XYZ file of C-alpha atoms in Angstrom:
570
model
C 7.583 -12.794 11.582
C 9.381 -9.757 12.585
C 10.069 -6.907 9.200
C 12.916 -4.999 9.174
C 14.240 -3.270 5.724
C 17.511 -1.860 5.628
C 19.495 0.978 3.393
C 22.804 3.008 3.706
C 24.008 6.136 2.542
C 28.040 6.452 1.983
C 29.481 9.489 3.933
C 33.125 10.169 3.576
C 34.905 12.518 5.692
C 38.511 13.093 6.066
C 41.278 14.564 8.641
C 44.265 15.563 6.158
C 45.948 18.701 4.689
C 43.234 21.000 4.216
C 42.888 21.566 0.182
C 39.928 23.227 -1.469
C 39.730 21.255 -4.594
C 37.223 18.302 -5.316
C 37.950 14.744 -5.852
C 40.833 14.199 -3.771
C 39.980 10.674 -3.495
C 38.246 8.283 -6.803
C 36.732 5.652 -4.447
C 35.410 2.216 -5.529
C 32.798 0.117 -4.024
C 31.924 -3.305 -4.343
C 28.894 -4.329 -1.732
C 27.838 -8.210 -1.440
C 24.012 -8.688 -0.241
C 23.861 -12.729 0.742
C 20.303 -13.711 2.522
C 20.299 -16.280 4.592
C 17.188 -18.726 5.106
C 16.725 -17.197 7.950
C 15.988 -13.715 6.988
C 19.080 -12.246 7.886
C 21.584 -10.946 5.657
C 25.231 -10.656 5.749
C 26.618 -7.659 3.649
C 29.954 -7.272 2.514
C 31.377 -3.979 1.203
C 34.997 -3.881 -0.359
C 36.162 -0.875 -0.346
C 39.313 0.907 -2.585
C 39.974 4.326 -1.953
C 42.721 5.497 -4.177
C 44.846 9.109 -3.364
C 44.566 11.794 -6.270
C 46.620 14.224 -4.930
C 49.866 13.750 -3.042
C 49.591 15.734 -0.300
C 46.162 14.575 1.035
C 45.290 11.145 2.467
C 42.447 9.971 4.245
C 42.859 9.310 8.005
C 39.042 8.328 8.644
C 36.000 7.169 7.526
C 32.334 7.024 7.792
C 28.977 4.983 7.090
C 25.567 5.985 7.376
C 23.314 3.457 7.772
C 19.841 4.182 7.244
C 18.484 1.626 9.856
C 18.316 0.740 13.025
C 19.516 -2.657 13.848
C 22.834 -4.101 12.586
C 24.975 -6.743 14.174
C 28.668 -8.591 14.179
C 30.213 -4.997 13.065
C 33.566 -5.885 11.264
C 36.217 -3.700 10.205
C 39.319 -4.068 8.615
C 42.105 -2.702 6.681
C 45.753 -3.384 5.316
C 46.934 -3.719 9.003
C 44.098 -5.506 10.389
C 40.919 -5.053 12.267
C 39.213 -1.716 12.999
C 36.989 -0.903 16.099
C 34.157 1.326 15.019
C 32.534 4.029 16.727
C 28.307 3.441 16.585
C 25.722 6.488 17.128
C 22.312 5.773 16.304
C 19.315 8.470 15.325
C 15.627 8.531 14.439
C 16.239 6.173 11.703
C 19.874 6.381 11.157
C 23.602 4.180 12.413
C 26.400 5.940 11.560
C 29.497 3.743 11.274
C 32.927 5.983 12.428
C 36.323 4.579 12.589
C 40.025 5.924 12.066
C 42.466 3.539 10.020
C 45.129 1.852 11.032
C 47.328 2.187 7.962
C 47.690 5.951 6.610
C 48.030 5.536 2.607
C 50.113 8.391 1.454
C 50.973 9.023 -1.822
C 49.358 10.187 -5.202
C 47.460 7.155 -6.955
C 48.236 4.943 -3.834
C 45.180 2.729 -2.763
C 43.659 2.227 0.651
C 41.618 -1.276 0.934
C 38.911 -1.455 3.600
C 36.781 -3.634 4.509
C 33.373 -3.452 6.411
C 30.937 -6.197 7.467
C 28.131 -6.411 9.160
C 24.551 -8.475 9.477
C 20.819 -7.286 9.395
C 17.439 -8.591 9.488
C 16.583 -5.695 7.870
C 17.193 -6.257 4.075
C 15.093 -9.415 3.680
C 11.183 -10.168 5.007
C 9.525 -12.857 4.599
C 5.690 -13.001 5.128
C 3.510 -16.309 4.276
C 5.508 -17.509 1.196
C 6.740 -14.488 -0.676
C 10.029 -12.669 0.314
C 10.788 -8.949 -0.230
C 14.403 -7.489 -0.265
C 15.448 -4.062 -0.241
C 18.441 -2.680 -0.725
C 19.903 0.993 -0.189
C 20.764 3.182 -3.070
C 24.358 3.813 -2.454
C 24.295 7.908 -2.163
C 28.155 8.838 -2.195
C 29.626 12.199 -2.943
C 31.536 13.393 -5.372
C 34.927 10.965 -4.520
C 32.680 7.413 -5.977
C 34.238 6.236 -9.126
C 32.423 2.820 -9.361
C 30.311 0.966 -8.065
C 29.074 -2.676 -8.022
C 26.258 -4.912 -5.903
C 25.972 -8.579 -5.660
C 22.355 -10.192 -4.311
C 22.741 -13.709 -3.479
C 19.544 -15.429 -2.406
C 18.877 -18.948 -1.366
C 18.461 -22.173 -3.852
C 14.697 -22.563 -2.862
C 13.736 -19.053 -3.375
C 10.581 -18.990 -5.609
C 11.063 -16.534 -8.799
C 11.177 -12.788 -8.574
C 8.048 -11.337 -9.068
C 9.576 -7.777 -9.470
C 13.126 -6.793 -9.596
C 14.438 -3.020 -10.199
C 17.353 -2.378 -11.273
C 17.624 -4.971 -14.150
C 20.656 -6.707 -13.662
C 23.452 -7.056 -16.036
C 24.174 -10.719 -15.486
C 21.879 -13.853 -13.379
C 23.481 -16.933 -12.717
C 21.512 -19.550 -11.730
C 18.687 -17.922 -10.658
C 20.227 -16.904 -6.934
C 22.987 -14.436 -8.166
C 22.168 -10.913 -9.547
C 24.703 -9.127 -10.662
C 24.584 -4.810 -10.630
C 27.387 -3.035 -12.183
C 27.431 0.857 -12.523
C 25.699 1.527 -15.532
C 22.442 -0.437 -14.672
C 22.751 0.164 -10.806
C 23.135 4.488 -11.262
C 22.548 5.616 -8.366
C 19.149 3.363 -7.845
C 18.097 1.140 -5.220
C 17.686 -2.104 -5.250
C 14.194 -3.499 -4.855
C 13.025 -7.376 -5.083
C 9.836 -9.308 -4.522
C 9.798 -13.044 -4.825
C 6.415 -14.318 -4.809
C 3.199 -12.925 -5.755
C 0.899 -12.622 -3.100
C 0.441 -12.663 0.511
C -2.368 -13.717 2.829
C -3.058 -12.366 6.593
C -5.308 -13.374 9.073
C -7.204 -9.857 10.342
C -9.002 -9.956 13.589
C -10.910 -6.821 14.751
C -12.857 -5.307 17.414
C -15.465 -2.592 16.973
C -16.467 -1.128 20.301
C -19.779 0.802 19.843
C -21.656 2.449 22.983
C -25.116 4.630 22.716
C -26.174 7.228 25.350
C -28.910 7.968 23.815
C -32.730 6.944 25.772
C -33.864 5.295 22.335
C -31.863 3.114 19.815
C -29.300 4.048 17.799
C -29.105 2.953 14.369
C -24.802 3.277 13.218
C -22.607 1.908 10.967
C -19.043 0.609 11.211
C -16.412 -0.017 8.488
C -15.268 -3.504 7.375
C -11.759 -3.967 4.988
C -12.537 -3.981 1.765
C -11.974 -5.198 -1.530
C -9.732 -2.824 -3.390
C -7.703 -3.306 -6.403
C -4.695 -4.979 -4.760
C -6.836 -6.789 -1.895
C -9.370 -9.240 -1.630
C -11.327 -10.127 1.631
C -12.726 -12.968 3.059
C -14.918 -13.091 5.721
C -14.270 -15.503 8.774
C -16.582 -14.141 11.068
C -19.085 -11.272 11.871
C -20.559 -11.878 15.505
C -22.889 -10.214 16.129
C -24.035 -10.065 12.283
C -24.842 -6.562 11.229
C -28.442 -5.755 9.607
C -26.812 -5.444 6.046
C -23.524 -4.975 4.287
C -23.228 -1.830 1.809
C -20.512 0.158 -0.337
C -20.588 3.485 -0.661
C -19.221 5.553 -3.288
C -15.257 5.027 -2.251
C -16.429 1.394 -2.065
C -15.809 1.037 1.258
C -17.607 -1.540 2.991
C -20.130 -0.213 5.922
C -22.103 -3.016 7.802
C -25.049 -1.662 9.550
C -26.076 -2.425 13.275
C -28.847 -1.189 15.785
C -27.560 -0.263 19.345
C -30.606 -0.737 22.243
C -31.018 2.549 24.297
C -28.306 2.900 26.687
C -26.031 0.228 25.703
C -22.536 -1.418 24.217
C -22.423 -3.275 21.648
C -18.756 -5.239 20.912
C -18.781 -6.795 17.674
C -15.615 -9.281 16.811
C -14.601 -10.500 13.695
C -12.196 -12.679 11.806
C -11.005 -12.049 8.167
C -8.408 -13.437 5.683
C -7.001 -10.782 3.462
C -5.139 -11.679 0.004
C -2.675 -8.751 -1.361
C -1.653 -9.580 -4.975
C 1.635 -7.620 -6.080
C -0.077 -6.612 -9.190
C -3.495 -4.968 -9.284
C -6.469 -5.738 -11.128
C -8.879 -3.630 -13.059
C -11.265 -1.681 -11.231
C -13.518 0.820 -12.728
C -13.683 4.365 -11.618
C -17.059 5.260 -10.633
C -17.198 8.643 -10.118
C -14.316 10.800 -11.703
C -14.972 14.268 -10.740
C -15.471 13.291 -7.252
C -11.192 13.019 -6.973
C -10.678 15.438 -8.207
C -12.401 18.234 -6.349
C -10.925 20.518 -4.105
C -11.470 19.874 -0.279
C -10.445 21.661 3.433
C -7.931 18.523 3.793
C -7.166 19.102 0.310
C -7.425 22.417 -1.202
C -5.445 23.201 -3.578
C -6.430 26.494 -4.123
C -4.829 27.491 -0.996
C -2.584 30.131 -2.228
C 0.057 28.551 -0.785
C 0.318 26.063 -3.608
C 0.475 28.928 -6.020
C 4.362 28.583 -5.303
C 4.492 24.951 -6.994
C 5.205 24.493 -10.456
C 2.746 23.505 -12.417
C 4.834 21.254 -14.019
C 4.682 18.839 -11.125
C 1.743 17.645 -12.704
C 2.093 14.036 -13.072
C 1.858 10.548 -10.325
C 5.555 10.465 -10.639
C 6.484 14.425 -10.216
C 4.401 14.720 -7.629
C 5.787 11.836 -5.686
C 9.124 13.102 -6.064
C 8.161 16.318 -5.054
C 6.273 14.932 -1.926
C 9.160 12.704 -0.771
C 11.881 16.007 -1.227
C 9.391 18.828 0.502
C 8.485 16.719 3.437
C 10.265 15.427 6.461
C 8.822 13.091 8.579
C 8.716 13.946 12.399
C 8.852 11.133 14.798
C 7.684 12.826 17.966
C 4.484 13.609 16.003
C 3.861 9.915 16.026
C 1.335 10.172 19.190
C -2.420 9.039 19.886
C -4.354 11.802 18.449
C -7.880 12.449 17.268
C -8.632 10.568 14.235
C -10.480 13.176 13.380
C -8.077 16.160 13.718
C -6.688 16.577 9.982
C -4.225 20.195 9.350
C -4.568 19.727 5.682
C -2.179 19.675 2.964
C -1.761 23.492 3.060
C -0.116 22.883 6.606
C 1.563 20.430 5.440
C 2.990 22.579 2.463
C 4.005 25.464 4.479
C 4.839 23.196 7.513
C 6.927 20.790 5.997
C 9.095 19.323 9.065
C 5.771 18.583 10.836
C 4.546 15.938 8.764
C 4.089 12.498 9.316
C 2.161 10.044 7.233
C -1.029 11.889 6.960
C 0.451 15.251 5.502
C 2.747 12.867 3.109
C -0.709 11.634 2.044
C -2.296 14.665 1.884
C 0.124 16.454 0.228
C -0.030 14.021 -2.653
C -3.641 13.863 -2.960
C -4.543 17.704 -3.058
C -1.005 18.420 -6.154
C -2.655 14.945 -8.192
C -6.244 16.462 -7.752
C -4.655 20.115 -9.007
C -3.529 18.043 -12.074
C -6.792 16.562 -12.565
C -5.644 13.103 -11.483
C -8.059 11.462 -9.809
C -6.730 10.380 -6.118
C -7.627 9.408 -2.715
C -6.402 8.721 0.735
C -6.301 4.841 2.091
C -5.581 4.234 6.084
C -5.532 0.678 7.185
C -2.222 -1.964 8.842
C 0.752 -1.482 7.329
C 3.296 -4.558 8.466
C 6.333 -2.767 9.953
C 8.592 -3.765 13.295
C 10.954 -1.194 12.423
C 8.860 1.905 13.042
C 11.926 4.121 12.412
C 12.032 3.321 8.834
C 8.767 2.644 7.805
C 7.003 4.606 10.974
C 2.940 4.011 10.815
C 0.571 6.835 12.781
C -0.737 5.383 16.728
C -4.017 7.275 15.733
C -5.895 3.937 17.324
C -4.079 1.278 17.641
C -1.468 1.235 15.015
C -2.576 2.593 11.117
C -1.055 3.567 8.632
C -2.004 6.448 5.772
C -0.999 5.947 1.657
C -2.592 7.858 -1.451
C -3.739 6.138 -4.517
C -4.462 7.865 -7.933
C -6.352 6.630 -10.932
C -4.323 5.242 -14.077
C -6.406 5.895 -16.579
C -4.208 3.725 -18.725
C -4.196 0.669 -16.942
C -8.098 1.268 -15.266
C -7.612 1.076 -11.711
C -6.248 2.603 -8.866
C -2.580 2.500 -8.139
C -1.291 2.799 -4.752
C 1.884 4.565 -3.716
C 3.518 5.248 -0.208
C 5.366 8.658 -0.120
C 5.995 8.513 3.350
C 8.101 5.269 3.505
C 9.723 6.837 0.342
C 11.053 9.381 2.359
C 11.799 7.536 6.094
C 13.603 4.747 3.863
C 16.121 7.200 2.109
C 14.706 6.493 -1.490
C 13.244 2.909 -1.943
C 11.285 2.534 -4.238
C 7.167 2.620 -3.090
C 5.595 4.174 -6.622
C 6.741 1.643 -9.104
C 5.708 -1.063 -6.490
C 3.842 -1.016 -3.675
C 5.160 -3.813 -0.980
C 2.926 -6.522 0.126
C 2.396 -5.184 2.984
C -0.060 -2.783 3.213
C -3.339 -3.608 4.531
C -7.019 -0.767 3.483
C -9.233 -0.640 6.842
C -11.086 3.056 4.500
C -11.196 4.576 1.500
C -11.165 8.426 2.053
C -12.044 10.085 -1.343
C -15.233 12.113 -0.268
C -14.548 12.683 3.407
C -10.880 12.648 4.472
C -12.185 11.038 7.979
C -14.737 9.859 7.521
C -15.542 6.079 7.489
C -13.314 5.564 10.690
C -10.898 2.642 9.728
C -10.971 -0.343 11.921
C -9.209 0.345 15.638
C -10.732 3.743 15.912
C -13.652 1.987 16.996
C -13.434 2.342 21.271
C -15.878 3.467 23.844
C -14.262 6.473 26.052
C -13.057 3.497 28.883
C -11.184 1.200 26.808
C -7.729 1.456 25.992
C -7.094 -2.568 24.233
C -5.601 -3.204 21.333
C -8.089 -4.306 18.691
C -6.090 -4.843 15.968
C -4.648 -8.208 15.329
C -2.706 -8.816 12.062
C -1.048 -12.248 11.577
C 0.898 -13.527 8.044
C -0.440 -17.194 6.954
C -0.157 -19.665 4.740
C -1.885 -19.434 1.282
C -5.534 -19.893 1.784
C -8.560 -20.715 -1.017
C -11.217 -18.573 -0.953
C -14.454 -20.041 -1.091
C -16.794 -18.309 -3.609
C -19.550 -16.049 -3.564
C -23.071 -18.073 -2.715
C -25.117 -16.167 -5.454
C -28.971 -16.411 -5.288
C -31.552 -14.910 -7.985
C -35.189 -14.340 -6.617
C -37.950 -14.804 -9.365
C -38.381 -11.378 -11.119
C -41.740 -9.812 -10.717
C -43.678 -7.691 -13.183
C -43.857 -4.074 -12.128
C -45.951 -2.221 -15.175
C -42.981 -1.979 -17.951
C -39.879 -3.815 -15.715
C -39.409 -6.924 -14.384
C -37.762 -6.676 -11.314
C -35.680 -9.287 -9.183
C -32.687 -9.423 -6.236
C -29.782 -10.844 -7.040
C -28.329 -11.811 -3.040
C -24.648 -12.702 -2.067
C -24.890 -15.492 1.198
C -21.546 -15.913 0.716
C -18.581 -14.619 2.731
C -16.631 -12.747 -0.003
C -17.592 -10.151 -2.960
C -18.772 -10.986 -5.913
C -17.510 -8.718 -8.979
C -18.661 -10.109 -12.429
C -21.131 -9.841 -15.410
C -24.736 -10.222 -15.253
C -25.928 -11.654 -18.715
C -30.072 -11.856 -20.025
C -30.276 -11.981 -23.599
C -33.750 -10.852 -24.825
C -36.809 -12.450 -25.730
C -39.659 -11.793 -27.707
C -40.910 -9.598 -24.775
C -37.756 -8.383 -22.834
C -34.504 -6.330 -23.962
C -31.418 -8.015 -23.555
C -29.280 -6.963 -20.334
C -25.637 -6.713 -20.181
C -24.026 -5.307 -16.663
C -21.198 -5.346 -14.544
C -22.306 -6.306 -10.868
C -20.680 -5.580 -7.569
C -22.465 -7.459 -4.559
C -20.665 -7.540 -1.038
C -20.717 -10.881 1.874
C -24.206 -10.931 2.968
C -26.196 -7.648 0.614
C -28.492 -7.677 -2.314
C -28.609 -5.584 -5.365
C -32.286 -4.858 -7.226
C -31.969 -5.177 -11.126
C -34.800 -4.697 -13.517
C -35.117 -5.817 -17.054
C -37.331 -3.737 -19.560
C -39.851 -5.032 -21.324
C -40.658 -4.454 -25.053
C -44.047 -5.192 -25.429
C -47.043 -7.162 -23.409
C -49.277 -9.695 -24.425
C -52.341 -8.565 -25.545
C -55.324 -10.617 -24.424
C -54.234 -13.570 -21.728
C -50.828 -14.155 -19.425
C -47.990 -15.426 -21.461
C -44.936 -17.628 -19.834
C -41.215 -17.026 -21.190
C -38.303 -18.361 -19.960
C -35.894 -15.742 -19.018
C -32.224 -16.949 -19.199
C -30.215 -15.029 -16.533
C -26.578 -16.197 -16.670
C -23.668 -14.636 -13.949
C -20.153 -15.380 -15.089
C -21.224 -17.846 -17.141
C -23.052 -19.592 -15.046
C -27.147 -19.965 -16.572
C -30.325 -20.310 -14.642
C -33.909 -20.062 -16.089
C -36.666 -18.551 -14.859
C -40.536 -19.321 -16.145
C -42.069 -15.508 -15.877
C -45.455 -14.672 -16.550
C -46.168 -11.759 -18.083
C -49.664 -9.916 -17.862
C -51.438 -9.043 -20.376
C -52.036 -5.666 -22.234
C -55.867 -5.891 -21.830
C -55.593 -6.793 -18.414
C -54.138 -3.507 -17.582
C -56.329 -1.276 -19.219
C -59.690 -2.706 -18.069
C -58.116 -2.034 -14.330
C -57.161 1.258 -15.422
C -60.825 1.878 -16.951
C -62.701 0.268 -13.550
């Protein structure tokens, strides 16, 4: 399904008397927002522009759009219909027209009209719908303003919906005035999660005369996804995380050689995320070359922009994005957040990124860069970066409140003209790598290409809920190793397994209480201490080992004391 997402910005400009004084005009806005089953959506804006001086009227008018694709462009006034003038930017349709009917007079009101349809309020992908609409920006001549959404009977219930509005009727009418609405935009998600089918190639070559042993990056779990694998062909050696929890399956390359690997997976986004424990802390926090906030060039920031939200807002007011930036580069070449700071019109979603990461580290608050798909057929408002194939980059930062990672999206922030991507994060938004310790380094998925190819190896398709199966968990038989007992505990399954890893103790073993983390197709090696030993002959107990509350018992026997120091004596 295509994605488009639209908002506007209210420009007025006039041809009258020239007079220096402000609010010549108090003008009133009422804007209807009516999505169609189809995804498009017709909006309505009456308009009331009233005279406050007697001597000036208006004589023309203008819209700024703040998309790219609008259609069936209506215009009217008193005297009937208008034809509009249309010039179109990076990510920008301004609306000009002249008015038929010249309203002179102090307190005399000119009524407008302007219509027009867009795909680009509404998405839909799988079963959950997203609107967004504009923050009206107007200048000083607004005096009110009021927004109607009107969504379809069969439209599941909102998920999220910011502004609250002042009045619902029946569940498919919300209702903004002015003092709820401010100047806000209007953001709604109806439905709760979303499900893509991912299909990847990884393109691996080795020049070397003897094998190569590499490693290539798989999506992830993170806090707002969960992945299932489809299919791994060839299947790698073993599956590990490393500290960003980024998934890295292993593979051996013959002297030589190319090696294509191909693989299917199903990805769930929820809207809300779940709890995910922060391993490391100081590691986000440190200062790095991408980075560095110690650059004297941040010495010119306030230090008061020192939480998520002030440094968001600062991000998404410092930087512009810069279209003709968006070009295949290396994935590797990364200017940094000090460019970024003192280049500020050079930026695209990388430096947005960056920028965010290095002023939240400076605070102390733990963050980190994510690159993966973001779903977007408008690339003029919400651009993504043709490092390899098409990626996108977002920061996350630790809420230490809530336990787990939050994502934002500065960049879209600022290409959309304000909607809203730190309060909630879209479902859209797909992690190939998790950059906390190396700002390049796992490559994400796409980057993966021998020097020959140019395909496209990125395939990202919306589908229809999906169950996940669950994790196939087996527990070898512990063995004794002096004062342990030590076991595997392997996942043959095809997604993660995150859960609690129970053993109560026995007369001869502590009791064991631990958070696991096993990926598709990896062990993890546990080990249970043990009290005391028999003394003179092997003794069986029956160790209890229970994962999410599911119990299994295993007959261990232990080795006795005397055993041990007889060997040790001989």
């Amino acid at each position: 399904m295509r994605r488009f997402i639209v908002y506007f910005l209210i420009l007025i400009w006039f041809s009258a008397t020239p007079v220096r004084a402000l609010n010549q005009f108090s003008t009133d806005y009422n804007v209807t927002y009516t999505i169609q089953p189809t995804g498009n959506t017709h909006v309505s804006l009456e308009i009331s522009q009233r005279n406050n001086l007697s001597t000036v009227y208006a004589t023309s008018f203008s819209l700024s759009l703040s998309q790219t694709k609008i259609q069936n462009i209506k215009v009217r006034d008193s005297l009937g219909s208008i034809i509009p003038e249309l010039k179109i930017s990076d990510n920008l349709t301004n609306i000009s027209f002249d008015f038929n009917h010249r309203v002179v007079g102090k307190d005399k009101i000119n009524n407008f009209t302007v219509e027009y349809d867009t795909p680009d309020i509404a998405t839909k992908q799988g079963s959950v719908w997203e609107i967004n609409i504009p923050k009206l920006e107007t200048d000083e001549n607004a005096n009110n303003q009021t927004a109607i959404l009107v969504v379809p009977d069969n439209f599941p219930t909102p998920t999220y919906l910011e502004p609250k509005p002042a009045k619902i009727l029946d569940n498919t009418k919300f209702y903004f005035n002015a003092s709820n609405l401010g100047n806000k935009s209007i953001s709604a998600i109806f439905g709760s999660t979303s499900y893509y089918r991912v299909k990847l190639q990884y393109q691996l070559a080795n020049p070397l005369k003897q094998s190569l042993n590499t490693q290539i990056a798989l999506p992830p779990d993170t806090s707002y996804q969960q992945v299932f694998i489809e299919n791994l062909q060839p299947k790698p050696l073993d599956i590990q995380a490393d500290v960003d929890g980024n998934w890295l399956a292993s593979y051996s390359i013959p002297p030589s050689s190319q090696l294509e690997i191909t693989s299917s997976f199903v990805i769930k986004i929820s809207f809300n995320p779940k709890a995910w424990p922060l391993s490391v802390s100081n590691l986000y926090t440190k200062a790095t070359r991408a980075w560095d906030f110690t650059d004297p060039s941040f010495f010119q920031i306030s230090t008061q922009i020192n939480t998520p939200k002030s440094i968001y807002d600062y991000v998404t007011s410092h930087l512009n994005y810069n279209y003709s930036k968006v070009v295949a580069r290396d994935p590797n070449y990364r200017p940094g957040a000090a460019f970024a700071l003192s280049n500020p019109n050079q930026s695209i979603c990388t430096e947005f990124s960056d920028l965010f990461i290095a002023l939240s580290r400076r605070a102390s608050i733990p963050s980190r860069e994510l690159q993966g798909y973001a779903v977007s057929s408008n690339d003029k408002l919400k651009p993504i970066s043709l490092t390899q194939d098409i990626l996108h980059s977002w920061p996350e930062y630790y809420d230490v409140n809530k336990q787990t990672w939050i994502q934002v999206d500065p960049t879209w922030a600022q290409t959309t003209n304000g909607v809203d991507y730190f309060n909630k994060l879209d479902l859209n938004h797909l992690v190939f790598a998790i950059h906390g310790q190396n700002p390049t380094q796992p490559l994400p998925a796409g980057a993966y290409k021998t020097i020959s190819s140019d395909s496209k190896n990125i395939s990202v398709e919306p589908i229809s809920p999906l169950n996940f199966p669950k994790p196939k968990i087996i527990v070898d038989k512990p063995i004794q190793k002096e004062n342990r007992l030590s076991f595997q505990i392997q996942n043959e399954g095809n997604v993660a397994y995150r859960g609690d890893i129970n053993i109560p103790s026995t007369q001869y073993t502590f009791q064991k209480d631990e958070t696991v983390y096993i990926l598709p197709g990896s062990s993890i090696s546990q080990e249970i201490e043990i009290r005391k030993k028999p003394i003179l002959k092997p003794t069986d107990i029956n160790l209890i080992i229970s994962l999410d509350g599911q119990s299994s018992t295993q007959v261990i026997t232990l080795t006795p004391y005397l055993n041990q120091v007889i060997a040790i004596s001989l």
